[in-house]
């Protein structure tokens, strides 16, 4: 079960995990520590955040793309590892 689909926040329940492109769109490549607009996204931890995008390697089915809001880069992580999420609304 997708935990994001069962999350209620601000009276809304149509939250989902963003894909890697959506996360990149809020990353500020001209900023470091954090690499995100702090006026729009205050108190963003200097850590990595999960995306819904699978790692593009057929042998790595247990991996997904992550983005680091400390430096703005992205990588991959094992889906069973701890990490942070920034949910988005599904737009229904």
mmCIF file of N, CA and C in Angstrom:
data_model
loop_
_atom_site.group_PDB
_atom_site.id
_atom_site.type_symbol
_atom_site.label_atom_id
_atom_site.label_comp_id
_atom_site.label_asym_id
_atom_site.label_seq_id
_atom_site.Cartn_x
_atom_site.Cartn_y
_atom_site.Cartn_z
ATOM 1 N N UNK A 1 0.841 -1.188 0.000
ATOM 2 C CA UNK A 1 0.000 0.000 0.000
ATOM 3 C C UNK A 1 0.883 1.247 0.000
ATOM 4 N N UNK A 2 0.545 2.207 -0.801
ATOM 5 C CA UNK A 2 1.277 3.458 -0.873
ATOM 6 C C UNK A 2 0.866 4.333 0.307
ATOM 7 N N UNK A 3 1.814 4.575 1.218
ATOM 8 C CA UNK A 3 1.526 5.362 2.404
ATOM 9 C C UNK A 3 1.041 6.760 2.053
ATOM 10 N N UNK A 4 1.572 7.349 0.982
ATOM 11 C CA UNK A 4 1.149 8.692 0.585
ATOM 12 C C UNK A 4 -0.342 8.731 0.274
ATOM 13 N N UNK A 5 -0.875 7.675 -0.289
ATOM 14 C CA UNK A 5 -2.295 7.645 -0.645
ATOM 15 C C UNK A 5 -3.194 7.595 0.578
ATOM 16 N N UNK A 6 -2.654 7.168 1.707
ATOM 17 C CA UNK A 6 -3.468 7.092 2.916
ATOM 18 C C UNK A 6 -3.165 8.239 3.874
ATOM 19 N N UNK A 7 -2.360 9.214 3.459
ATOM 20 C CA UNK A 7 -1.973 10.336 4.301
ATOM 21 C C UNK A 7 -2.994 11.456 4.186
ATOM 22 N N UNK A 8 -3.417 11.967 5.342
ATOM 23 C CA UNK A 8 -4.300 13.130 5.351
ATOM 24 C C UNK A 8 -3.534 14.297 5.946
ATOM 25 N N UNK A 9 -3.535 15.401 5.228
ATOM 26 C CA UNK A 9 -2.897 16.625 5.693
ATOM 27 C C UNK A 9 -3.714 17.795 5.184
ATOM 28 N N UNK A 10 -3.955 18.767 6.032
ATOM 29 C CA UNK A 10 -4.733 19.959 5.677
ATOM 30 C C UNK A 10 -6.120 19.578 5.157
ATOM 31 N N UNK A 11 -6.655 18.471 5.663
ATOM 32 C CA UNK A 11 -7.982 18.031 5.254
ATOM 33 C C UNK A 11 -8.032 17.385 3.883
ATOM 34 N N UNK A 12 -6.871 17.128 3.273
ATOM 35 C CA UNK A 12 -6.807 16.552 1.929
ATOM 36 C C UNK A 12 -6.174 15.166 1.984
ATOM 37 N N UNK A 13 -6.575 14.308 1.056
ATOM 38 C CA UNK A 13 -6.046 12.941 1.042
ATOM 39 C C UNK A 13 -5.497 12.522 -0.320
ATOM 40 N N UNK A 14 -5.359 13.456 -1.262
ATOM 41 C CA UNK A 14 -4.882 13.092 -2.601
ATOM 42 C C UNK A 14 -3.389 13.366 -2.765
ATOM 43 N N UNK A 15 -2.594 13.009 -1.772
ATOM 44 C CA UNK A 15 -1.151 13.207 -1.803
ATOM 45 C C UNK A 15 -0.467 12.033 -2.477
ATOM 46 N N UNK A 16 0.695 12.302 -3.087
ATOM 47 C CA UNK A 16 1.482 11.242 -3.719
ATOM 48 C C UNK A 16 2.957 11.608 -3.642
ATOM 49 N N UNK A 17 3.801 10.636 -3.906
ATOM 50 C CA UNK A 17 5.240 10.843 -3.959
ATOM 51 C C UNK A 17 5.577 11.441 -5.317
ATOM 52 N N UNK A 18 6.326 12.559 -5.371
ATOM 53 C CA UNK A 18 6.653 13.173 -6.662
ATOM 54 C C UNK A 18 7.694 12.367 -7.429
ATOM 55 N N UNK A 19 7.719 12.531 -8.751
ATOM 56 C CA UNK A 19 8.775 11.882 -9.534
ATOM 57 C C UNK A 19 10.040 12.733 -9.463
ATOM 58 N N UNK A 20 11.134 12.230 -9.990
ATOM 59 C CA UNK A 20 12.427 12.913 -9.870
ATOM 60 C C UNK A 20 12.420 14.267 -10.580
ATOM 61 N N UNK A 21 11.710 14.387 -11.686
ATOM 62 C CA UNK A 21 11.646 15.674 -12.397
ATOM 63 C C UNK A 21 10.903 16.721 -11.566
ATOM 64 N N UNK A 22 9.859 16.306 -10.873
ATOM 65 C CA UNK A 22 9.124 17.243 -10.016
ATOM 66 C C UNK A 22 10.014 17.729 -8.874
ATOM 67 N N UNK A 23 10.797 16.826 -8.296
ATOM 68 C CA UNK A 23 11.708 17.235 -7.226
ATOM 69 C C UNK A 23 12.814 18.148 -7.760
ATOM 70 N N UNK A 24 13.329 17.831 -8.936
ATOM 71 C CA UNK A 24 14.355 18.703 -9.539
ATOM 72 C C UNK A 24 13.812 20.099 -9.783
ATOM 73 N N UNK A 25 12.537 20.198 -10.098
ATOM 74 C CA UNK A 25 11.954 21.505 -10.416
ATOM 75 C C UNK A 25 11.928 22.443 -9.215
ATOM 76 N N UNK A 26 12.027 21.932 -7.998
ATOM 77 C CA UNK A 26 12.062 22.805 -6.819
ATOM 78 C C UNK A 26 13.468 22.928 -6.239
ATOM 79 N N UNK A 27 14.428 22.253 -6.852
ATOM 80 C CA UNK A 27 15.819 22.375 -6.432
ATOM 81 C C UNK A 27 16.409 23.653 -7.020
ATOM 82 N N UNK A 28 17.169 24.367 -6.214
ATOM 83 C CA UNK A 28 17.815 25.600 -6.675
ATOM 84 C C UNK A 28 19.282 25.305 -6.923
ATOM 85 N N UNK A 29 19.645 25.120 -8.191
ATOM 86 C CA UNK A 29 21.011 24.708 -8.514
ATOM 87 C C UNK A 29 22.045 25.795 -8.210
ATOM 88 N N UNK A 30 21.585 27.028 -7.994
ATOM 89 C CA UNK A 30 22.509 28.118 -7.665
ATOM 90 C C UNK A 30 22.699 28.272 -6.157
ATOM 91 N N UNK A 31 22.119 27.375 -5.367
ATOM 92 C CA UNK A 31 22.219 27.438 -3.912
ATOM 93 C C UNK A 31 22.781 26.133 -3.366
ATOM 94 N N UNK A 32 23.478 26.244 -2.241
ATOM 95 C CA UNK A 32 23.995 25.067 -1.545
ATOM 96 C C UNK A 32 23.639 25.140 -0.071
ATOM 97 N N UNK A 33 23.404 24.009 0.498
ATOM 98 C CA UNK A 33 23.169 23.855 1.945
ATOM 99 C C UNK A 33 22.129 24.793 2.513
ATOM 100 N N UNK A 34 20.903 24.812 2.079
ATOM 101 C CA UNK A 34 20.258 23.867 1.187
ATOM 102 C C UNK A 34 20.188 24.372 -0.250
ATOM 103 N N UNK A 35 19.931 23.453 -1.145
ATOM 104 C CA UNK A 35 19.787 23.798 -2.563
ATOM 105 C C UNK A 35 18.299 23.859 -2.915
ATOM 106 N N UNK A 36 17.600 24.672 -2.153
ATOM 107 C CA UNK A 36 16.167 24.863 -2.346
ATOM 108 C C UNK A 36 15.831 26.268 -1.855
ATOM 109 N N UNK A 37 14.831 26.889 -2.407
ATOM 110 C CA UNK A 37 14.420 28.227 -2.011
ATOM 111 C C UNK A 37 13.855 28.172 -0.595
ATOM 112 N N UNK A 38 14.605 28.708 0.354
ATOM 113 C CA UNK A 38 14.194 28.640 1.760
ATOM 114 C C UNK A 38 12.995 29.529 2.076
ATOM 115 N N UNK A 39 12.713 30.516 1.246
ATOM 116 C CA UNK A 39 11.519 31.336 1.462
ATOM 117 C C UNK A 39 10.256 30.541 1.160
ATOM 118 N N UNK A 40 10.329 29.704 0.137
ATOM 119 C CA UNK A 40 9.182 28.890 -0.268
ATOM 120 C C UNK A 40 9.121 27.587 0.531
ATOM 121 N N UNK A 41 10.281 26.985 0.794
ATOM 122 C CA UNK A 41 10.370 25.706 1.502
ATOM 123 C C UNK A 41 11.267 25.860 2.731
ATOM 124 N N UNK A 42 10.774 26.562 3.776
ATOM 125 C CA UNK A 42 11.616 26.788 4.957
ATOM 126 C C UNK A 42 11.903 25.485 5.713
ATOM 127 N N UNK A 43 13.036 25.475 6.385
ATOM 128 C CA UNK A 43 13.431 24.356 7.258
ATOM 129 C C UNK A 43 13.580 23.027 6.536
ATOM 130 N N UNK A 44 13.946 23.043 5.254
ATOM 131 C CA UNK A 44 14.169 21.795 4.522
ATOM 132 C C UNK A 44 15.440 21.142 5.047
ATOM 133 N N UNK A 45 15.366 19.908 5.522
ATOM 134 C CA UNK A 45 16.561 19.231 6.024
ATOM 135 C C UNK A 45 17.602 19.015 4.923
ATOM 136 N N UNK A 46 18.873 19.064 5.310
ATOM 137 C CA UNK A 46 19.977 18.819 4.384
ATOM 138 C C UNK A 46 20.171 17.320 4.264
ATOM 139 N N UNK A 47 19.255 16.676 3.608
ATOM 140 C CA UNK A 47 19.237 15.224 3.503
ATOM 141 C C UNK A 47 18.654 14.853 2.148
ATOM 142 N N UNK A 48 18.479 13.554 1.914
ATOM 143 C CA UNK A 48 17.929 13.118 0.639
ATOM 144 C C UNK A 48 16.456 12.803 0.777
ATOM 145 N N UNK A 49 15.748 13.012 -0.339
ATOM 146 C CA UNK A 49 14.299 12.841 -0.396
ATOM 147 C C UNK A 49 13.961 11.836 -1.493
ATOM 148 N N UNK A 50 13.045 10.951 -1.194
ATOM 149 C CA UNK A 50 12.603 9.933 -2.146
ATOM 150 C C UNK A 50 11.787 10.515 -3.282
ATOM 151 N N UNK A 51 11.912 9.920 -4.440
ATOM 152 C CA UNK A 51 11.011 10.185 -5.562
ATOM 153 C C UNK A 51 10.287 8.873 -5.881
ATOM 154 N N UNK A 52 9.304 8.968 -6.732
ATOM 155 C CA UNK A 52 8.595 7.763 -7.177
ATOM 156 C C UNK A 52 9.266 7.127 -8.393
ATOM 157 N N UNK A 53 10.328 7.744 -8.896
ATOM 158 C CA UNK A 53 11.001 7.288 -10.111
ATOM 159 C C UNK A 53 11.919 6.105 -9.816
ATOM 160 N N UNK A 54 11.690 4.975 -10.457
ATOM 161 C CA UNK A 54 12.590 3.835 -10.250
ATOM 162 C C UNK A 54 13.966 4.114 -10.833
ATOM 163 N N UNK A 55 14.965 3.478 -10.271
ATOM 164 C CA UNK A 55 16.314 3.586 -10.807
ATOM 165 C C UNK A 55 16.341 2.864 -12.140
ATOM 166 N N UNK A 56 16.871 3.487 -13.208
ATOM 167 C CA UNK A 56 16.780 2.902 -14.559
ATOM 168 C C UNK A 56 17.776 1.770 -14.813
ATOM 169 N N UNK A 57 17.705 0.748 -14.013
ATOM 170 C CA UNK A 57 18.592 -0.395 -14.162
ATOM 171 C C UNK A 57 17.758 -1.641 -13.860
ATOM 172 N N UNK A 58 17.576 -2.481 -14.824
ATOM 173 C CA UNK A 58 16.686 -3.643 -14.677
ATOM 174 C C UNK A 58 17.096 -4.545 -13.526
ATOM 175 N N UNK A 59 18.376 -4.569 -13.159
ATOM 176 C CA UNK A 59 18.805 -5.424 -12.054
ATOM 177 C C UNK A 59 18.616 -4.749 -10.707
ATOM 178 N N UNK A 60 18.211 -3.487 -10.696
ATOM 179 C CA UNK A 60 18.051 -2.755 -9.445
ATOM 180 C C UNK A 60 16.578 -2.459 -9.167
ATOM 181 N N UNK A 61 15.733 -3.472 -9.213
ATOM 182 C CA UNK A 61 14.294 -3.270 -9.046
ATOM 183 C C UNK A 61 13.937 -2.746 -7.662
ATOM 184 N N UNK A 62 14.839 -2.863 -6.723
ATOM 185 C CA UNK A 62 14.567 -2.393 -5.372
ATOM 186 C C UNK A 62 15.132 -1.000 -5.122
ATOM 187 N N UNK A 63 15.438 -0.281 -6.198
ATOM 188 C CA UNK A 63 16.029 1.049 -6.056
ATOM 189 C C UNK A 63 15.133 2.112 -6.677
ATOM 190 N N UNK A 64 15.222 3.320 -6.123
ATOM 191 C CA UNK A 64 14.479 4.464 -6.657
ATOM 192 C C UNK A 64 15.401 5.675 -6.645
ATOM 193 N N UNK A 65 15.034 6.679 -7.425
ATOM 194 C CA UNK A 65 15.821 7.912 -7.508
ATOM 195 C C UNK A 65 15.559 8.767 -6.269
ATOM 196 N N UNK A 66 16.590 9.450 -5.803
ATOM 197 C CA UNK A 66 16.500 10.365 -4.672
ATOM 198 C C UNK A 66 17.168 11.677 -5.068
ATOM 199 N N UNK A 67 16.808 12.750 -4.384
ATOM 200 C CA UNK A 67 17.466 14.039 -4.616
ATOM 201 C C UNK A 67 17.994 14.551 -3.283
ATOM 202 N N UNK A 68 19.158 15.173 -3.328
ATOM 203 C CA UNK A 68 19.801 15.726 -2.138
ATOM 204 C C UNK A 68 19.569 17.231 -2.114
ATOM 205 N N UNK A 69 18.822 17.703 -1.138
ATOM 206 C CA UNK A 69 18.576 19.141 -1.054
ATOM 207 C C UNK A 69 19.696 19.873 -0.327
ATOM 208 N N UNK A 70 20.818 19.194 -0.083
ATOM 209 C CA UNK A 70 21.987 19.904 0.424
ATOM 210 C C UNK A 70 22.769 20.486 -0.748
ATOM 211 N N UNK A 71 22.883 19.713 -1.843
ATOM 212 C CA UNK A 71 23.649 20.173 -2.998
ATOM 213 C C UNK A 71 22.869 20.120 -4.310
ATOM 214 N N UNK A 72 21.658 19.593 -4.309
ATOM 215 C CA UNK A 72 20.823 19.592 -5.492
ATOM 216 C C UNK A 72 21.023 18.427 -6.436
ATOM 217 N N UNK A 73 21.959 17.552 -6.130
ATOM 218 C CA UNK A 73 22.195 16.410 -7.007
ATOM 219 C C UNK A 73 21.218 15.280 -6.745
ATOM 220 N N UNK A 74 21.188 14.328 -7.668
ATOM 221 C CA UNK A 74 20.322 13.170 -7.444
ATOM 222 C C UNK A 74 21.120 11.888 -7.615
ATOM 223 N N UNK A 75 20.589 10.835 -7.067
ATOM 224 C CA UNK A 75 21.248 9.531 -7.084
ATOM 225 C C UNK A 75 20.176 8.467 -6.959
ATOM 226 N N UNK A 76 20.540 7.327 -6.396
ATOM 227 C CA UNK A 76 19.586 6.252 -6.184
ATOM 228 C C UNK A 76 19.714 5.743 -4.762
ATOM 229 N N UNK A 77 18.667 5.112 -4.290
ATOM 230 C CA UNK A 77 18.667 4.533 -2.961
ATOM 231 C C UNK A 77 17.860 3.254 -2.959
ATOM 232 N N UNK A 78 18.149 2.381 -2.001
ATOM 233 C CA UNK A 78 17.365 1.156 -1.852
ATOM 234 C C UNK A 78 16.038 1.492 -1.203
ATOM 235 N N UNK A 79 14.966 1.004 -1.774
ATOM 236 C CA UNK A 79 13.624 1.360 -1.319
ATOM 237 C C UNK A 79 13.364 1.017 0.143
ATOM 238 N N UNK A 80 14.131 0.111 0.716
ATOM 239 C CA UNK A 80 13.954 -0.232 2.119
ATOM 240 C C UNK A 80 14.696 0.691 3.073
ATOM 241 N N UNK A 81 15.534 1.575 2.543
ATOM 242 C CA UNK A 81 16.307 2.496 3.382
ATOM 243 C C UNK A 81 15.434 3.641 3.883
ATOM 244 N N UNK A 82 15.877 4.223 4.984
ATOM 245 C CA UNK A 82 15.202 5.408 5.490
ATOM 246 C C UNK A 82 15.476 6.581 4.564
ATOM 247 N N UNK A 83 14.590 7.520 4.567
ATOM 248 C CA UNK A 83 14.749 8.730 3.774
ATOM 249 C C UNK A 83 13.564 9.636 4.026
ATOM 250 N N UNK A 84 13.636 10.829 3.526
ATOM 251 C CA UNK A 84 12.566 11.803 3.719
ATOM 252 C C UNK A 84 11.689 11.866 2.483
ATOM 253 N N UNK A 85 10.492 12.391 2.651
ATOM 254 C CA UNK A 85 9.580 12.579 1.517
ATOM 255 C C UNK A 85 9.026 13.997 1.561
ATOM 256 N N UNK A 86 8.723 14.500 0.409
ATOM 257 C CA UNK A 86 8.005 15.764 0.255
ATOM 258 C C UNK A 86 6.847 15.435 -0.664
ATOM 259 N N UNK A 87 5.687 15.215 -0.082
ATOM 260 C CA UNK A 87 4.523 14.797 -0.857
ATOM 261 C C UNK A 87 3.963 15.947 -1.674
ATOM 262 N N UNK A 88 3.342 15.611 -2.791
ATOM 263 C CA UNK A 88 2.659 16.579 -3.647
ATOM 264 C C UNK A 88 1.222 16.111 -3.826
ATOM 265 N N UNK A 89 0.372 17.029 -4.223
ATOM 266 C CA UNK A 89 -1.023 16.655 -4.466
ATOM 267 C C UNK A 89 -1.151 16.085 -5.859
ATOM 268 N N UNK A 90 -2.028 15.120 -5.990
ATOM 269 C CA UNK A 90 -2.164 14.441 -7.282
ATOM 270 C C UNK A 90 -2.947 15.258 -8.300
ATOM 271 N N UNK A 91 -3.559 16.354 -7.889
ATOM 272 C CA UNK A 91 -4.190 17.265 -8.834
ATOM 273 C C UNK A 91 -5.581 16.861 -9.272
ATOM 274 N N UNK A 92 -6.244 16.064 -8.511
ATOM 275 C CA UNK A 92 -7.609 15.688 -8.866
ATOM 276 C C UNK A 92 -8.568 16.798 -8.602
#
